[in-house]
Tab-separated table of C-alpha atoms in Angstrom:
chain	number	residue	atom	x	y	z
A	263	ALA	CA	0.086	0.203	-0.117
A	264	LEU	CA	2.923	2.484	0.857
A	265	VAL	CA	4.291	1.809	-2.661
A	266	ALA	CA	0.991	2.466	-4.115
A	267	ALA	CA	1.239	5.855	-2.465
A	268	ALA	CA	4.975	6.245	-3.941
A	269	LEU	CA	3.660	5.921	-7.240
A	270	MET	CA	0.576	8.680	-6.950
A	271	PRO	CA	2.856	10.962	-8.520
A	272	CYS	CA	2.923	8.622	-12.057
A	273	ARG	CA	0.813	10.249	-14.193
A	274	GLY	CA	0.465	11.171	-18.001
A	275	GLN	CA	-1.432	14.040	-19.827
A	276	GLN	CA	-2.577	14.305	-23.223
A	277	CYS	CA	-5.369	15.875	-25.593
A	278	LEU	CA	-7.697	13.294	-24.949
A	279	THR	CA	-10.935	13.574	-23.457
A	280	ALA	CA	-13.884	10.436	-22.788
A	281	ALA	CA	-16.106	12.401	-25.685
A	282	SER	CA	-13.652	12.165	-28.507
A	283	PRO	CA	-12.942	10.377	-30.223
A	284	PRO	CA	-16.370	8.267	-29.585
A	285	PRO	CA	-16.569	5.787	-27.138
A	286	ASP	CA	-17.615	3.204	-28.875
A	287	GLU	CA	-14.442	3.502	-31.430
A	288	GLU	CA	-10.695	3.206	-29.801
A	289	GLY	CA	-9.107	6.090	-32.427
A	290	PRO	CA	-5.773	7.016	-33.128
A	291	LEU	CA	-3.994	8.947	-30.520
A	292	SER	CA	-3.874	12.534	-32.106
A	293	SER	CA	0.085	13.581	-33.281
A	294	SER	CA	-0.063	16.636	-31.679
A	295	CYS	CA	-0.905	15.350	-28.402
A	296	LEU	CA	2.011	15.722	-26.124
A	297	MET	CA	2.767	13.573	-23.206
A	298	GLN	CA	4.532	14.650	-19.883
A	299	LYS	CA	5.530	11.886	-17.603
A	300	SER	CA	6.364	12.513	-14.166
A	301	PHE	CA	7.847	9.500	-12.293
A	302	LEU	CA	9.124	9.208	-8.606
A	303	HIS	CA	12.327	7.692	-10.025
A	304	SER	CA	13.684	6.831	-13.634
A	305	ALA	CA	13.426	2.653	-12.499
A	306	VAL	CA	9.513	2.704	-13.456
A	307	THR	CA	9.239	0.727	-16.414
A	308	LEU	CA	6.823	1.447	-19.616
A	309	PRO	CA	5.882	-1.884	-20.518
A	310	GLY	CA	2.831	-0.625	-22.703
A	311	LYS	CA	-0.476	-1.839	-23.238
A	312	LEU	CA	-1.798	-4.407	-20.830
A	313	PRO	CA	-1.560	-7.976	-22.567
A	314	LYS	CA	-5.131	-10.404	-23.192
A	315	PRO	CA	-7.324	-11.261	-21.357
A	316	TYR	CA	-7.527	-7.221	-20.241
A	317	ARG	CA	-9.815	-5.512	-22.219
A	318	SER	CA	-9.655	-2.051	-23.019
A	319	ALA	CA	-12.022	0.693	-21.349
A	320	VAL	CA	-13.775	0.927	-25.089
A	321	ALA	CA	-14.521	-2.814	-25.032
A	322	ILE	CA	-15.415	-3.374	-21.736
A	323	LEU	CA	-18.141	-0.954	-22.050
A	324	LYS	CA	-18.969	-2.164	-25.493
A	325	ARG	CA	-19.347	-5.841	-23.452
A	326	PHE	CA	-21.965	-4.316	-20.970
A	327	LYS	CA	-24.059	-3.233	-24.146
A	328	GLU	CA	-23.802	-6.221	-25.592
A	329	LEU	CA	-25.069	-7.876	-22.168
A	330	SER	CA	-27.998	-5.729	-22.037
A	331	ALA	CA	-29.266	-6.093	-25.596
A	332	ASN	CA	-32.681	-8.098	-25.643
A	333	GLY	CA	-32.490	-11.621	-24.629
A	334	ASN	CA	-28.693	-11.668	-24.103
A	335	CYS	CA	-29.483	-11.016	-20.050
A	336	LYS	CA	-31.672	-13.503	-17.804
A	337	VAL	CA	-32.050	-10.222	-14.942
A	338	PRO	CA	-33.122	-7.119	-15.354
A	339	PHE	CA	-30.040	-5.074	-17.339
A	340	SER	CA	-29.995	-1.713	-19.184
A	341	THR	CA	-26.942	0.530	-19.855
A	342	ARG	CA	-26.893	4.292	-20.653
A	343	TRP	CA	-24.484	7.461	-20.336
A	344	VAL	CA	-25.359	9.924	-17.434
A	345	HIS	CA	-24.369	13.562	-18.384
A	346	ASP	CA	-23.063	15.924	-15.769
A	347	GLN	CA	-25.703	19.306	-15.496
A	348	THR	CA	-22.756	21.762	-15.451
A	349	LYS	CA	-20.380	20.247	-17.765
A	350	LYS	CA	-22.324	19.163	-21.028
A	351	ASP	CA	-19.616	16.864	-22.502
A	352	GLY	CA	-18.974	15.189	-19.359
A	353	ARG	CA	-20.552	11.637	-18.855
A	354	LEU	CA	-20.618	8.774	-17.634
A	355	PHE	CA	-21.424	4.937	-18.672
A	356	VAL	CA	-23.751	3.680	-16.375
A	357	ALA	CA	-25.444	-0.007	-15.541
A	358	ALA	CA	-27.882	-0.817	-14.001
A	359	LEU	CA	-28.659	-4.539	-12.701
A	360	GLY	CA	-31.479	-5.821	-11.094
A	361	SER	CA	-35.136	-4.971	-10.694
A	362	SER	CA	-36.637	-1.198	-10.811
A	363	ASN	CA	-38.911	-2.486	-8.121
A	364	ALA	CA	-36.068	-3.696	-5.451
A	365	THR	CA	-36.348	-2.318	-2.131
A	366	LYS	CA	-32.428	-2.329	-1.754
A	367	ARG	CA	-29.677	-0.452	-3.626
A	368	VAL	CA	-25.882	-1.157	-4.265
A	369	LEU	CA	-23.892	1.267	-5.838
A	370	ILE	CA	-20.162	-0.249	-7.227
A	371	VAL	CA	-17.741	2.036	-8.988
A	372	ALA	CA	-14.553	1.115	-10.697
A	373	ASN	CA	-11.643	2.117	-12.149
A	374	GLU	CA	-11.469	5.701	-10.799
A	375	HIS	CA	-7.781	5.366	-11.058
A	376	ALA	CA	-7.263	4.712	-14.287
A	377	ARG	CA	-4.071	2.422	-14.068
A	378	GLU	CA	-6.106	-0.174	-11.854
A	379	ALA	CA	-7.783	-1.832	-14.933
A	380	ILE	CA	-8.498	-5.184	-12.621
A	381	THR	CA	-11.190	-3.335	-11.587
A	382	ALA	CA	-13.302	-2.679	-14.254
A	383	GLU	CA	-12.837	-6.525	-15.171
A	384	VAL	CA	-14.114	-7.546	-11.686
A	385	ALA	CA	-17.075	-4.926	-12.565
A	386	LEU	CA	-17.769	-6.726	-15.943
A	387	ARG	CA	-17.169	-10.347	-14.381
A	388	PHE	CA	-20.025	-10.000	-11.913
A	389	ALA	CA	-22.189	-8.392	-14.874
A	390	GLU	CA	-21.521	-11.476	-16.669
A	391	TRP	CA	-22.416	-13.744	-13.977
A	392	SER	CA	-25.851	-11.912	-13.656
A	393	CYS	CA	-26.784	-12.345	-16.927
A	394	HIS	CA	-26.221	-16.350	-16.598
A	395	GLY	CA	-29.546	-16.448	-14.900
A	396	SER	CA	-28.871	-18.717	-12.247
A	397	GLU	CA	-31.218	-19.129	-9.393
A	398	GLU	CA	-28.677	-17.548	-6.798
A	399	ALA	CA	-28.720	-14.569	-9.377
A	400	VAL	CA	-32.573	-14.307	-10.338
A	401	ARG	CA	-33.072	-14.322	-6.367
A	402	LEU	CA	-30.838	-11.509	-5.527
A	403	PHE	CA	-31.218	-9.087	-8.547
A	404	SER	CA	-35.046	-9.579	-7.690
A	405	GLU	CA	-34.473	-7.953	-4.258
A	406	VAL	CA	-31.373	-5.638	-4.897
A	407	ARG	CA	-30.489	-3.501	-7.477
A	408	PHE	CA	-27.180	-2.813	-8.655
A	409	THR	CA	-26.028	0.657	-10.257
A	410	VAL	CA	-22.489	-0.090	-11.674
A	411	VAL	CA	-19.772	2.552	-13.039
A	412	PRO	CA	-17.089	0.551	-14.354
A	413	VAL	CA	-15.170	2.923	-15.431
A	414	ALA	CA	-15.185	5.840	-13.813
A	415	ASN	CA	-11.959	7.301	-15.466
A	416	LEU	CA	-12.409	6.814	-19.112
A	417	ALA	CA	-10.472	9.556	-20.789
A	418	GLY	CA	-7.529	8.478	-17.874
A	419	ARG	CA	-7.988	4.609	-18.651
A	420	ARG	CA	-7.609	5.418	-22.572
A	421	VAL	CA	-4.262	6.877	-22.088
A	422	ILE	CA	-3.332	3.191	-20.390
A	423	ASP	CA	-5.119	1.438	-23.274
A	424	SER	CA	-2.680	3.489	-25.446
A	425	GLY	CA	0.424	2.227	-23.816
A	426	GLU	CA	1.380	5.763	-24.018
A	427	ASP	CA	1.873	5.819	-19.829
A	428	PRO	CA	0.905	2.965	-17.818
A	429	CYS	CA	1.489	4.816	-14.740
A	430	GLN	CA	-1.767	7.025	-15.516
A	431	ARG	CA	-3.815	7.504	-12.291
A	432	ALA	CA	-5.696	10.791	-12.239
A	433	THR	CA	-7.614	12.347	-15.170
A	434	VAL	CA	-6.541	14.169	-17.952
A	435	ASP	CA	-7.467	17.647	-18.366
A	436	GLU	CA	-10.927	18.051	-20.114
A	437	GLY	CA	-10.839	21.586	-18.905
A	438	GLU	CA	-11.409	21.061	-15.588
A	439	GLY	CA	-7.738	19.912	-14.728
A	440	ILE	CA	-5.795	17.009	-13.663
A	441	VAL	CA	-7.591	15.642	-10.708
A	442	ASP	CA	-7.537	12.668	-8.624
A	443	LEU	CA	-10.990	11.608	-8.524
A	444	ASN	CA	-10.305	10.038	-5.143
A	445	ARG	CA	-10.118	13.541	-3.542
A	446	ASN	CA	-12.432	15.219	-5.340
A	447	MET	CA	-14.947	15.144	-2.969
A	448	ASP	CA	-16.297	16.955	0.081
A	449	VAL	CA	-15.614	15.180	3.631
A	450	ASP	CA	-12.065	16.497	4.686
A	451	PHE	CA	-11.371	17.888	1.382
A	452	LYS	CA	-8.182	19.074	0.997
A	453	LEU	CA	-6.680	21.585	-1.465
A	454	ALA	CA	-3.593	20.391	-3.738
A	455	SER	CA	-2.086	20.422	-7.032
A	456	ASP	CA	-3.913	17.311	-7.776
A	457	HIS	CA	-7.158	17.216	-5.694
A	458	GLY	CA	-9.374	19.689	-7.811
A	459	THR	CA	-9.706	23.376	-7.278
A	460	ALA	CA	-13.000	22.328	-5.116
A	461	PRO	CA	-15.265	19.741	-4.376
A	462	PHE	CA	-16.927	18.226	-7.285
A	463	SER	CA	-14.612	20.422	-9.325
A	464	THR	CA	-14.823	17.179	-11.830
A	465	TYR	CA	-17.878	16.208	-13.862
A	466	GLN	CA	-16.926	12.307	-12.741
A	467	ALA	CA	-17.458	13.469	-8.794
A	468	ARG	CA	-20.423	15.302	-9.659
A	469	ILE	CA	-22.104	12.469	-11.498
A	470	LEU	CA	-21.188	10.082	-8.524
A	471	ARG	CA	-23.063	12.270	-6.477
A	472	SER	CA	-26.267	12.552	-8.148
A	473	LEU	CA	-25.992	8.548	-9.054
A	474	ALA	CA	-26.067	8.318	-5.002
A	475	GLU	CA	-28.440	10.903	-4.571
A	476	SER	CA	-31.151	9.594	-6.710
A	477	GLU	CA	-31.042	5.537	-6.035
A	478	ARG	CA	-30.225	5.971	-2.258
A	479	PRO	CA	-28.311	2.604	-2.103
A	480	VAL	CA	-27.586	1.029	1.319
A	481	ALA	CA	-23.893	-0.295	0.410
A	482	TYR	CA	-21.478	1.490	-1.763
A	483	VAL	CA	-18.151	-0.865	-2.867
A	484	ASP	CA	-15.348	1.688	-4.230
A	485	LEU	CA	-12.788	-0.598	-6.390
A	486	HIS	CA	-9.047	-0.214	-6.502
A	487	SER	CA	-6.195	-1.959	-6.824
A	488	GLY	CA	-2.561	-1.493	-5.227
A	489	ALA	CA	-3.193	-3.521	-2.128
A	490	ARG	CA	-5.271	-6.446	-0.287
A	491	SER	CA	-7.646	-5.055	1.931
A	492	LEU	CA	-11.157	-4.637	3.218
A	493	MET	CA	-11.704	-0.571	4.268
A	494	VAL	CA	-14.537	1.553	5.613
A	495	SER	CA	-14.577	5.325	6.911
A	496	TRP	CA	-12.471	7.619	7.557
A	497	GLY	CA	-9.805	8.371	4.728
A	498	ALA	CA	-8.086	11.501	6.389
A	499	ARG	CA	-8.436	9.818	10.429
A	500	GLU	CA	-7.690	6.815	11.911
A	501	ALA	CA	-10.616	6.518	13.854
A	502	THR	CA	-13.417	4.138	12.371
A	503	SER	CA	-16.943	5.334	12.404
A	504	LYS	CA	-19.797	4.495	15.479
A	505	ASP	CA	-21.136	1.756	12.186
A	506	PHE	CA	-17.915	0.155	12.165
A	507	PRO	CA	-19.284	-3.668	14.042
A	508	ASP	CA	-21.841	-3.722	11.402
A	509	GLN	CA	-19.770	-2.775	8.868
A	510	ARG	CA	-17.304	-4.901	10.103
A	511	ARG	CA	-19.696	-7.960	10.203
A	512	LEU	CA	-20.243	-7.726	6.494
A	513	LEU	CA	-16.882	-7.728	5.426
A	514	GLU	CA	-15.510	-10.543	7.733
A	515	VAL	CA	-17.683	-12.519	5.433
A	516	VAL	CA	-16.112	-11.402	2.487
A	517	LYS	CA	-12.828	-11.655	4.106
A	518	LYS	CA	-13.175	-15.472	4.982
A	519	ALA	CA	-14.356	-16.452	1.774
A	520	HIS	CA	-12.606	-14.055	-0.726
A	521	CYS	CA	-9.592	-12.532	1.125
A	522	PRO	CA	-8.175	-13.889	4.395
A	523	ASP	CA	-4.921	-12.163	4.125
A	524	CYS	CA	-7.369	-8.789	3.973
A	525	ALA	CA	-6.995	-6.091	6.469
A	526	ILE	CA	-10.325	-4.864	7.847
A	527	GLY	CA	-10.141	-1.289	9.058
A	528	SER	CA	-10.388	2.467	8.457
A	529	ASN	CA	-9.127	3.639	5.115
A	530	MET	CA	-6.629	5.753	6.639
A	531	LYS	CA	-5.169	3.139	9.519
A	532	VAL	CA	-5.191	0.142	7.167
A	533	ILE	CA	-3.520	2.325	3.759
A	534	GLY	CA	-0.939	3.873	6.098
A	535	TYR	CA	-1.659	7.594	4.185
A	536	GLN	CA	-4.384	10.528	4.348
A	537	ASN	CA	-6.903	9.909	1.553
A	538	PRO	CA	-9.014	13.597	1.955
A	539	GLY	CA	-11.955	13.897	0.256
A	540	GLU	CA	-12.041	10.857	-1.342
A	541	ILE	CA	-15.498	9.341	-2.195
A	542	LEU	CA	-16.037	6.763	0.623
A	543	ASP	CA	-16.291	9.351	3.014
A	544	HIS	CA	-18.749	11.256	1.117
A	545	MET	CA	-20.890	8.035	0.705
A	546	TYR	CA	-20.867	6.759	4.412
A	547	ALA	CA	-21.516	10.438	5.644
A	548	VAL	CA	-23.319	12.922	3.361
A	549	GLN	CA	-25.313	10.357	1.030
A	550	GLY	CA	-26.001	8.133	4.580
A	551	ILE	CA	-24.919	5.001	2.742
A	552	LYS	CA	-23.896	3.079	6.335
A	553	TYR	CA	-22.174	0.165	4.506
A	554	SER	CA	-19.717	2.132	2.419
A	555	THR	CA	-16.461	0.134	1.551
A	556	LEU	CA	-13.352	0.464	-0.586
A	557	TRP	CA	-12.086	-2.956	-1.431
A	558	GLU	CA	-8.470	-3.222	-2.689
A	559	VAL	CA	-8.132	-6.688	-5.054
A	560	TYR	CA	-4.832	-6.930	-5.854
A	561	GLU	CA	-1.186	-5.874	-5.099
A	562	GLY	CA	1.267	-7.098	-6.963
A	563	ASP	CA	5.668	-7.608	-6.208
A	564	ASP	CA	7.289	-5.816	-8.918
A	565	THR	CA	7.768	-1.837	-8.084
A	566	ASN	CA	9.388	-0.765	-10.500
A	567	SER	CA	6.215	-1.314	-12.883
A	568	CYS	CA	2.804	0.231	-12.372
A	569	SER	CA	0.760	-2.293	-14.937
A	570	SER	CA	2.341	-5.715	-12.561
A	571	TYR	CA	1.817	-3.638	-9.484
A	572	PHE	CA	-1.835	-2.746	-9.918
A	573	ASN	CA	-2.722	-5.512	-12.241
A	574	PRO	CA	-2.368	-9.163	-12.197
A	575	PRO	CA	-0.115	-11.174	-14.626
A	576	VAL	CA	-2.235	-13.255	-17.229
A	577	ALA	CA	-1.460	-16.466	-14.826
A	578	LEU	CA	-3.823	-14.525	-12.297
A	579	PHE	CA	-5.660	-13.035	-14.089
A	580	GLU	CA	-8.696	-15.382	-13.868
A	581	LYS	CA	-8.361	-16.237	-10.398
A	582	THR	CA	-8.125	-12.366	-9.277
A	583	VAL	CA	-11.180	-11.861	-11.428
A	584	GLU	CA	-13.170	-14.628	-10.200
A	585	ASP	CA	-12.491	-13.986	-6.448
A	586	TRP	CA	-13.441	-10.532	-6.335
A	587	SER	CA	-16.388	-11.053	-8.400
A	588	GLY	CA	-17.500	-13.665	-6.220
A	589	ALA	CA	-16.807	-11.727	-3.444
A	590	LEU	CA	-19.421	-8.661	-4.831
A	591	ARG	CA	-22.075	-11.510	-4.982
A	592	ALA	CA	-21.125	-12.654	-1.598
A	593	PHE	CA	-21.614	-9.047	-0.446
A	594	GLY	CA	-24.767	-8.982	-2.223
A	595	ARG	CA	-26.389	-11.665	-0.592
A	596	LEU	CA	-25.682	-10.014	2.611
A	597	VAL	CA	-27.125	-7.262	1.622
A	598	ARG	CA	-30.260	-8.978	0.895
A	599	GLU	CA	-30.185	-10.889	3.744
A	600	THR	CA	-28.879	-8.936	6.612
A	601	VAL	CA	-29.540	-5.286	5.433
A	602	GLU	CA	-32.369	-3.189	6.345
A	603	SER	CA	-33.531	-1.287	3.594
A	604	ASP	CA	-34.108	1.942	6.134
A	605	GLU	CA	-30.489	1.490	7.524
A	606	ARG	CA	-28.559	4.481	7.234
A	607	SER	CA	-25.432	6.166	8.366
A	608	SER	CA	-25.296	6.665	12.240
A	609	GLU	CA	-22.808	9.997	11.671
A	610	SER	CA	-22.918	12.976	8.773
A	611	TRP	CA	-20.452	14.846	7.628
A	612	THR	CA	-22.211	18.190	9.658
A	613	GLN	CA	-21.522	16.215	12.835
A	614	ARG	CA	-17.782	15.299	11.881
A	615	ALA	CA	-17.316	19.277	10.822
A	616	LEU	CA	-18.982	19.988	14.196
A	617	GLY	CA	-16.999	17.648	15.936
A	618	LEU	CA	-20.243	16.554	17.692
A	619	SER	CA	-20.011	13.085	16.806
A	620	GLN	CA	-18.875	10.322	19.421
A	621	VAL	CA	-17.150	7.114	18.523
A	622	THR	CA	-16.835	3.860	20.297
A	623	GLU	CA	-13.610	3.098	22.473
A	624	GLU	CA	-12.353	0.477	19.907
A	625	SER	CA	-13.334	3.270	16.794
A	626	ALA	CA	-11.226	6.070	18.453
A	627	ARG	CA	-8.104	3.503	18.626
A	628	GLY	CA	-8.411	3.174	14.875
A	629	HIS	CA	-9.162	-0.731	15.074
A	630	VAL	CA	-8.266	-2.602	12.394
A	631	THR	CA	-8.748	-6.292	11.759
A	632	GLY	CA	-5.515	-7.816	11.166
A	633	ALA	CA	-4.727	-9.307	7.871
């Protein structure tokens, strides 16, 4: 995890946006685009494009569309582009799995950090499993509706797919700066060069906020790579929230079946550095999503390669994707069976800002369930 933090400055910039070329086409990179690479040290390598079976972001979105076409999925499944109201050309691709009458909702977001390509593959595998229409899937999606954002940082991910900069983490500049999407929300926001000019200064952050407001999910899963852990709020504080015992109850089941070496605890405590303005904390404290979680699904051994550090090699690809899509299925079952549709967070951002919330003795110690 600390290596992942050290690799944070590795990002590129090029004149490539989510809307151009059209999202259904790969399209060549403009020769006028200049790449500005900033690496922590010269040992970081540039191996080029990710190998098969990794799909490009365009191919992943295309596959989602294929699944949603008539007759291709045995559970309710639809896809759409959600547009930002401020930046008219800003949009995110969103899939909805499950009955619109479901009383419980879950929001899943992947690939906020462009180089973490494995997370989009996990989201896709979960969608593919749903469409097979097993008895388990039919039962789950009749009671729980999942809203899935498979590639939250599309323009940044296109830099990865082009092979130009496998260390790309943040967005590319589409008129709102080069921003780490996981630092661009309101809770504990800290002004910095790659955090945005203010909370929600990026269309991606605004759309994710809007999705949470409209769906009112009871659970949130934020998929990342660069470590192996199952985390909850807070990102800039070592303490956990008053809801940690209930959050941990669900995550312990995921840990036992799918990631026995994963630590469980507050994001800052587990990962070892501050994450001000992260999406997880907004979902928990502002949107009231009690079961807001952040999962780190893979940590490589090669600290000299962004591609290898954040994404499993071909030999481990299938196991990683299957393990973590299975974890999403298990989490969904727990939501269906054990979470009430009206459960909301015990703490709000207003309480945190005013210093009025009280934490348990366990939370105050920044409790972590070890690997």
